Short mmCIF file of C-alpha atoms in Angstrom, two decimals:
data_model
loop_
_atom_site.label_atom_id
_atom_site.label_comp_id
_atom_site.label_asym_id
_atom_site.label_seq_id
_atom_site.Cartn_x
_atom_site.Cartn_y
_atom_site.Cartn_z
CA UNK A 253 239.82 255.94 161.90
CA UNK A 254 237.36 253.74 163.70
CA UNK A 255 236.03 254.72 167.07
CA UNK A 256 238.43 253.81 169.80
CA UNK A 257 236.82 251.80 172.59
CA UNK A 258 237.45 252.98 176.09
CA UNK A 259 240.28 251.19 177.74
CA UNK A 260 239.65 249.11 180.80
CA UNK A 261 240.40 250.46 184.21
CA UNK A 262 243.46 248.30 184.49
CA UNK A 263 244.85 249.43 181.10
CA UNK A 264 244.64 253.24 181.69
CA UNK A 265 247.80 255.18 180.88
CA UNK A 266 248.89 257.74 183.47
CA UNK A 267 248.22 261.28 182.26
CA UNK A 268 251.09 263.23 180.86
CA UNK A 269 252.68 266.02 182.71
CA UNK A 270 250.49 269.11 182.60
CA UNK A 271 247.40 267.06 181.63
CA UNK A 272 244.54 266.37 184.01
CA UNK A 273 243.27 262.88 184.74
CA UNK A 274 240.12 263.46 182.66
CA UNK A 275 242.23 264.42 179.62
CA UNK A 276 241.67 268.17 179.89
CA UNK A 277 244.77 270.38 179.97
CA UNK A 278 245.50 271.86 183.36
CA UNK A 279 244.82 275.56 183.76
CA UNK A 280 247.81 277.85 183.95
CA UNK A 281 248.03 279.74 187.23
CA UNK A 282 249.57 283.11 186.80
CA UNK A 283 251.68 284.45 189.54
CA UNK A 284 249.84 287.30 191.23
CA UNK A 285 252.09 287.93 194.18
CA UNK A 286 254.57 290.66 194.53
CA UNK A 287 257.12 290.74 191.87
CA UNK A 288 260.49 289.99 193.34
CA UNK A 289 262.97 292.63 193.04
CA UNK A 290 265.53 292.13 190.43
CA UNK A 291 269.03 292.02 191.65
CA UNK A 292 270.75 295.26 191.27
CA UNK A 293 273.32 295.55 188.68
CA UNK A 294 276.54 296.95 189.17
CA UNK A 295 275.04 300.35 188.65
CA UNK A 296 272.18 299.44 191.13
CA UNK A 297 269.25 299.58 188.69
CA UNK A 298 266.26 296.97 188.41
CA UNK A 299 265.23 295.13 185.25
CA UNK A 300 261.45 294.30 185.43
CA UNK A 301 261.04 293.90 181.70
CA UNK A 302 263.26 290.79 181.54
CA UNK A 303 261.15 289.06 184.25
CA UNK A 304 257.92 289.44 182.29
CA UNK A 305 259.66 288.12 179.23
CA UNK A 306 260.74 285.09 181.20
CA UNK A 307 257.13 284.50 182.35
CA UNK A 308 255.94 284.74 178.79
CA UNK A 309 258.57 282.27 177.69
CA UNK A 310 257.49 279.92 180.47
CA UNK A 311 253.85 280.28 179.41
CA UNK A 312 254.80 279.51 175.81
CA UNK A 313 256.82 276.53 176.92
CA UNK A 314 253.89 275.39 179.12
CA UNK A 315 251.50 275.76 176.17
CA UNK A 316 253.88 273.79 173.97
CA UNK A 317 254.18 271.14 176.67
CA UNK A 318 250.41 271.06 177.02
CA UNK A 319 250.02 270.64 173.23
CA UNK A 320 252.66 267.93 173.26
CA UNK A 321 250.83 266.21 176.11
CA UNK A 322 247.53 266.36 174.21
CA UNK A 323 249.21 264.99 171.07
CA UNK A 324 250.90 262.29 173.12
CA UNK A 325 247.59 261.35 174.76
CA UNK A 326 245.90 261.17 171.33
CA UNK A 327 248.77 259.08 170.00
CA UNK A 328 248.59 256.75 172.96
CA UNK A 329 244.82 256.46 172.61
CA UNK A 330 245.14 255.71 168.89
CA UNK A 331 247.85 253.14 169.61
CA UNK A 332 245.71 251.51 172.28
CA UNK A 333 242.76 251.43 169.86
CA UNK A 334 244.98 249.89 167.18
CA UNK A 335 246.22 247.30 169.67
CA UNK A 336 242.65 246.47 170.71
CA UNK A 337 241.57 246.28 167.05
CA UNK A 338 244.50 244.01 166.23
CA UNK A 339 243.69 241.85 169.25
CA UNK A 340 240.03 241.67 168.23
CA UNK A 341 241.04 240.90 164.62
CA UNK A 342 243.38 238.16 165.84
CA UNK A 343 240.62 236.80 168.07
CA UNK A 344 238.18 236.92 165.13
CA UNK A 345 240.65 235.06 162.90
CA UNK A 346 241.27 232.49 165.63
CA UNK A 347 237.51 232.20 166.16
CA UNK A 348 236.97 231.61 162.44
CA UNK A 349 239.73 228.99 162.36
CA UNK A 350 238.27 227.40 165.50
CA UNK A 351 234.81 227.35 163.87
CA UNK A 352 236.27 225.69 160.73
CA UNK A 353 238.10 223.17 162.90
CA UNK A 354 234.90 222.55 164.85
CA UNK A 355 232.98 222.02 161.61
CA UNK A 356 235.63 219.55 160.44
CA UNK A 357 235.49 217.78 163.80
CA UNK A 358 231.67 217.75 163.63
CA UNK A 359 231.87 216.19 160.14
CA UNK A 360 234.38 213.65 161.44
CA UNK A 361 232.13 212.94 164.42
CA UNK A 362 229.12 212.53 162.12
CA UNK A 363 231.11 210.09 159.97
CA UNK A 364 232.19 208.24 163.09
CA UNK A 365 228.57 208.21 164.30
CA UNK A 366 227.47 206.76 160.94
CA UNK A 367 230.21 204.15 161.17
CA UNK A 368 229.20 203.38 164.74
CA UNK A 369 225.56 203.04 163.64
CA UNK A 370 226.63 200.67 160.86
CA UNK A 371 228.75 198.72 163.32
CA UNK A 372 225.81 198.68 165.73
CA UNK A 373 223.52 197.32 163.00
CA UNK A 374 226.16 194.72 162.12
CA UNK A 375 226.48 193.80 165.80
CA UNK A 376 222.69 193.50 166.06
CA UNK A 377 222.67 191.20 163.01
CA UNK A 378 225.49 189.16 164.52
CA UNK A 379 223.63 189.04 167.82
CA UNK A 380 220.53 187.79 165.99
CA UNK A 381 222.64 185.18 164.18
CA UNK A 382 224.22 184.14 167.47
CA UNK A 383 220.78 183.88 169.05
CA UNK A 384 219.60 181.72 166.14
CA UNK A 385 222.71 179.57 166.49
CA UNK A 386 222.14 179.30 170.23
CA UNK A 387 218.54 178.24 169.61
CA UNK A 388 219.70 175.72 167.03
CA UNK A 389 222.33 174.42 169.46
CA UNK A 390 219.66 174.12 172.13
CA UNK A 391 217.45 172.18 169.72
CA UNK A 392 220.38 169.96 168.79
CA UNK A 393 221.16 169.50 172.47
CA UNK A 394 217.55 168.47 173.13
CA UNK A 395 217.73 166.11 170.16
CA UNK A 396 220.99 164.66 171.48
CA UNK A 397 219.42 164.18 174.88
CA UNK A 398 216.50 162.36 173.29
CA UNK A 399 218.90 160.24 171.25
CA UNK A 400 220.93 159.52 174.39
CA UNK A 401 217.74 158.39 176.12
CA UNK A 402 216.84 156.25 173.11
CA UNK A 403 220.39 154.88 173.06
CA UNK A 404 220.18 154.02 176.74
CA UNK A 405 216.85 152.28 176.14
CA UNK A 406 218.31 150.46 173.14
CA UNK A 407 221.35 149.42 175.15
CA UNK A 408 219.07 148.04 177.85
CA UNK A 409 217.12 146.11 175.23
CA UNK A 410 220.38 144.87 173.69
CA UNK A 411 221.61 143.68 177.05
CA UNK A 412 218.34 141.84 177.60
CA UNK A 413 218.59 140.36 174.09
CA UNK A 414 222.20 139.32 174.74
CA UNK A 415 221.17 137.61 177.95
CA UNK A 416 218.41 135.80 176.07
CA UNK A 417 220.88 134.83 173.33
CA UNK A 418 223.30 133.47 175.90
CA UNK A 419 220.53 131.43 177.46
CA UNK A 420 219.45 130.21 174.02
CA UNK A 421 223.05 129.37 173.11
CA UNK A 422 223.41 127.31 176.27
CA UNK A 423 220.15 125.59 175.47
CA UNK A 424 221.27 125.02 171.88
CA UNK A 425 224.53 123.49 173.05
CA UNK A 426 222.65 121.11 175.28
CA UNK A 427 220.24 120.28 172.43
CA UNK A 428 223.15 119.75 170.04
CA UNK A 429 224.74 117.35 172.49
CA UNK A 430 221.47 115.45 172.75
CA UNK A 431 221.13 115.47 168.95
CA UNK A 432 224.61 114.08 168.54
CA UNK A 433 223.70 111.22 170.84
CA UNK A 434 220.51 110.64 168.87
CA UNK A 435 222.45 110.80 165.58
CA UNK A 436 224.70 108.03 166.83
CA UNK A 437 221.67 105.98 167.70
CA UNK A 438 220.05 106.83 164.34
CA UNK A 439 223.17 105.74 162.51
CA UNK A 440 223.00 102.41 164.21
CA UNK A 441 219.28 102.12 163.44
CA UNK A 442 219.88 103.23 159.82
CA UNK A 443 222.41 100.48 159.36
CA UNK A 444 219.88 97.96 160.57
CA UNK A 445 217.20 99.43 158.28
CA UNK A 446 219.49 99.35 155.26
CA UNK A 447 220.04 95.70 155.80
CA UNK A 448 216.28 95.17 156.02
CA UNK A 449 215.67 97.32 152.91
CA UNK A 450 218.18 95.38 150.91
CA UNK A 451 216.25 92.30 151.73
CA UNK A 452 212.97 93.89 150.73
CA UNK A 453 214.20 95.56 147.51
CA UNK A 454 214.05 92.35 145.64
CA UNK A 455 210.48 91.85 146.82
CA UNK A 456 209.42 95.41 145.86
CA UNK A 457 210.87 95.35 142.34
CA UNK A 458 208.24 92.93 141.18
CA UNK A 459 205.51 94.94 142.91
CA UNK A 460 206.70 98.24 141.31
CA UNK A 461 206.58 96.84 137.83
CA UNK A 462 202.97 95.82 138.40
CA UNK A 463 202.05 99.24 139.90
CA UNK A 464 203.65 101.11 136.96
CA UNK A 465 201.56 99.22 134.50
CA UNK A 466 198.42 99.99 136.51
CA UNK A 467 199.30 103.73 136.72
CA UNK A 468 199.77 104.00 132.97
CA UNK A 469 196.37 102.49 132.40
CA UNK A 470 194.79 104.85 134.99
CA UNK A 471 196.44 107.93 133.39
CA UNK A 472 195.16 107.04 129.97
CA UNK A 473 191.69 106.53 131.41
CA UNK A 474 191.77 109.92 133.26
CA UNK A 475 192.89 111.75 130.10
CA UNK A 476 190.11 110.21 128.12
CA UNK A 477 187.59 111.21 130.78
CA UNK A 478 188.91 114.83 130.93
CA UNK A 479 188.78 115.25 127.16
CA UNK A 480 185.30 113.82 127.10
CA UNK A 481 184.14 116.14 129.92
CA UNK A 482 185.65 119.23 128.25
CA UNK A 483 183.99 118.41 124.95
CA UNK A 484 180.68 117.85 126.70
CA UNK A 485 180.96 121.14 128.64
CA UNK A 486 181.85 123.10 125.51
CA UNK A 487 179.01 121.57 123.58
CA UNK A 488 176.62 122.29 126.44
CA UNK A 489 177.74 125.92 126.67
CA UNK A 490 177.46 126.42 122.93
CA UNK A 491 173.99 124.96 122.98
CA UNK A 492 172.85 127.10 125.94
CA UNK A 493 174.41 130.43 124.92
CA UNK A 494 174.59 130.08 121.15
CA UNK A 495 177.90 131.93 121.36
CA UNK A 496 180.38 131.49 118.57
CA UNK A 497 183.26 133.75 119.70
CA UNK A 498 184.45 135.49 122.84
CA UNK A 499 185.36 139.20 123.17
CA UNK A 500 189.03 140.06 122.86
CA UNK A 501 190.51 140.08 126.41
CA UNK A 502 192.89 142.93 125.44
CA UNK A 503 189.96 145.23 124.67
CA UNK A 504 189.32 146.82 128.05
CA UNK A 505 185.94 147.60 129.52
CA UNK A 506 185.38 151.33 130.03
CA UNK A 507 182.15 151.38 131.99
CA UNK A 508 181.58 154.08 134.64
CA UNK A 509 181.74 151.73 137.64
CA UNK A 510 182.49 153.14 141.11
CA UNK A 511 184.76 151.34 143.54
CA UNK A 512 183.02 149.58 146.39
CA UNK A 513 179.72 147.79 147.00
CA UNK A 514 178.09 149.44 143.98
CA UNK A 515 180.84 148.09 141.72
CA UNK A 516 180.33 144.61 143.20
CA UNK A 517 176.60 144.67 142.55
CA UNK A 518 177.04 146.08 139.04
CA UNK A 519 179.70 143.51 138.21
CA UNK A 520 177.56 140.70 139.56
CA UNK A 521 174.65 141.98 137.47
CA UNK A 522 176.78 141.92 134.34
CA UNK A 523 177.97 138.36 134.86
CA UNK A 524 174.82 137.05 136.52
CA UNK A 525 173.34 136.07 133.16
CA UNK A 526 176.28 133.72 132.52
CA UNK A 527 177.65 136.19 129.97
CA UNK A 528 181.28 137.15 130.24
CA UNK A 529 182.27 140.71 131.01
CA UNK A 530 183.85 142.92 128.34
CA UNK A 531 187.48 141.99 129.00
CA UNK A 532 186.58 138.31 129.18
CA UNK A 533 187.99 137.53 132.62
CA UNK A 534 185.13 137.56 135.21
CA UNK A 535 182.45 134.86 135.33
CA UNK A 536 179.98 133.37 137.76
CA UNK A 537 181.47 130.32 139.47
CA UNK A 538 181.03 127.07 137.48
CA UNK A 539 178.79 128.75 134.90
CA UNK A 540 178.62 127.58 131.27
CA UNK A 541 180.24 130.87 130.26
CA UNK A 542 183.23 130.16 132.51
CA UNK A 543 183.57 126.68 131.04
CA UNK A 544 183.37 128.06 127.53
CA UNK A 545 186.02 130.68 128.42
CA UNK A 546 188.26 127.91 129.70
CA UNK A 547 188.07 126.18 126.38
CA UNK A 548 188.60 129.37 124.34
CA UNK A 549 191.52 130.94 126.25
CA UNK A 550 193.27 127.63 126.98
CA UNK A 551 192.98 127.89 130.75
CA UNK A 552 192.61 124.18 131.38
CA UNK A 553 194.33 121.95 133.97
CA UNK A 554 197.25 121.64 134.50
CA UNK A 555 197.69 125.15 133.00
CA UNK A 556 196.52 128.42 134.52
CA UNK A 557 194.28 128.73 137.54
CA UNK A 558 191.00 130.35 138.48
CA UNK A 559 190.65 132.65 141.48
CA UNK A 560 187.76 133.94 143.49
CA UNK A 561 186.98 137.59 142.92
CA UNK A 562 187.08 138.35 146.66
CA UNK A 563 190.51 136.73 147.02
CA UNK A 564 192.14 139.10 144.52
CA UNK A 565 190.19 142.29 145.21
CA UNK A 566 189.30 142.06 148.89
CA UNK A 567 185.63 142.70 148.12
CA UNK A 568 182.74 140.77 149.59
CA UNK A 569 181.58 139.29 146.30
CA UNK A 570 182.42 135.57 146.33
CA UNK A 571 180.21 134.45 143.43
CA UNK A 572 182.58 135.59 140.69
CA UNK A 573 185.64 133.69 139.42
CA UNK A 574 188.61 135.25 137.63
CA UNK A 575 190.77 133.69 134.93
CA UNK A 576 194.55 133.64 135.50
CA UNK A 577 195.55 133.70 131.82
CA UNK A 578 198.21 136.46 131.36
CA UNK A 579 196.10 138.35 128.85
CA UNK A 580 192.99 138.07 131.01
CA UNK A 581 194.97 139.03 134.12
CA UNK A 582 196.30 142.10 132.29
CA UNK A 583 192.76 143.13 131.45
CA UNK A 584 191.71 142.56 135.05
CA UNK A 585 194.52 144.79 136.39
CA UNK A 586 193.68 147.55 133.94
CA UNK A 587 190.01 147.36 134.90
CA UNK A 588 190.92 147.58 138.59
CA UNK A 589 193.05 150.69 137.93
CA UNK A 590 190.13 152.26 136.08
CA UNK A 591 187.70 151.49 138.92
CA UNK A 592 190.09 152.95 141.51
CA UNK A 593 190.73 156.18 139.56
#
């Protein structure tokens, strides 16, 4: 059996009869006084032997009682130890169950803490989103304020414009009234003029017939002069340049010309000798080459036109003329794109 812990002061059991407080059996005190006289019997004789036997029996009974008290004390001590052990065992079991419950609660608390952390992170994200939305709303509010200011300014301008329109409408009404009066007067004057024109129509018919005949003669004379001048210019150009054919205007020039003053000077150098440029569209003003190009590409009055180089390009070179023939103009545009690239 396990060692029995000492009971607390409040749990001590009172000692049994014939047992001392410290657990030791009480000592037997023998009677040492005078032995009482035994009552006399009928015959008057004493019986001392029976008295000693009674003392011996009492001593035996006292010894038995003392042994019983010791056994009872041991039994009570063992029972108290068993009760304490059972109480400690029950406390240990309850402690273990409490520890398991605490562990479960700690696990639950950890899970709840993790959930709370997740919720906190979600709340932080939502707070950030709300802050962004607030900033966006502030920006939109500032934009709306600006637009309101612009709208107020625009409304002021519109009111001013409406006032001006009202003034102009009043002025227009007055002008229309004056015009109506003048139209009435013009109608009267027109009637008078029609009468005068009817009188003069007869006189002008004869004059118109004479003028028509003179115009026909002048037109025939101008055509003859133009054809003669073109033939003379072409012959002069052929004699001066000894050129039989012109380059194809669709064949583009691919020279490395920059864009700017250097291109102007280079272009002027190329056409300065009265020779046409590669595409066949740029010439010195009123040069034999330009006249020859007119005859070859068909750019003669009243057909296509000629333009100054500076007018079309914005450059400072005004000594070069450009042909407006569609094919030549196409070559000119392509050359400009190449120079700008």
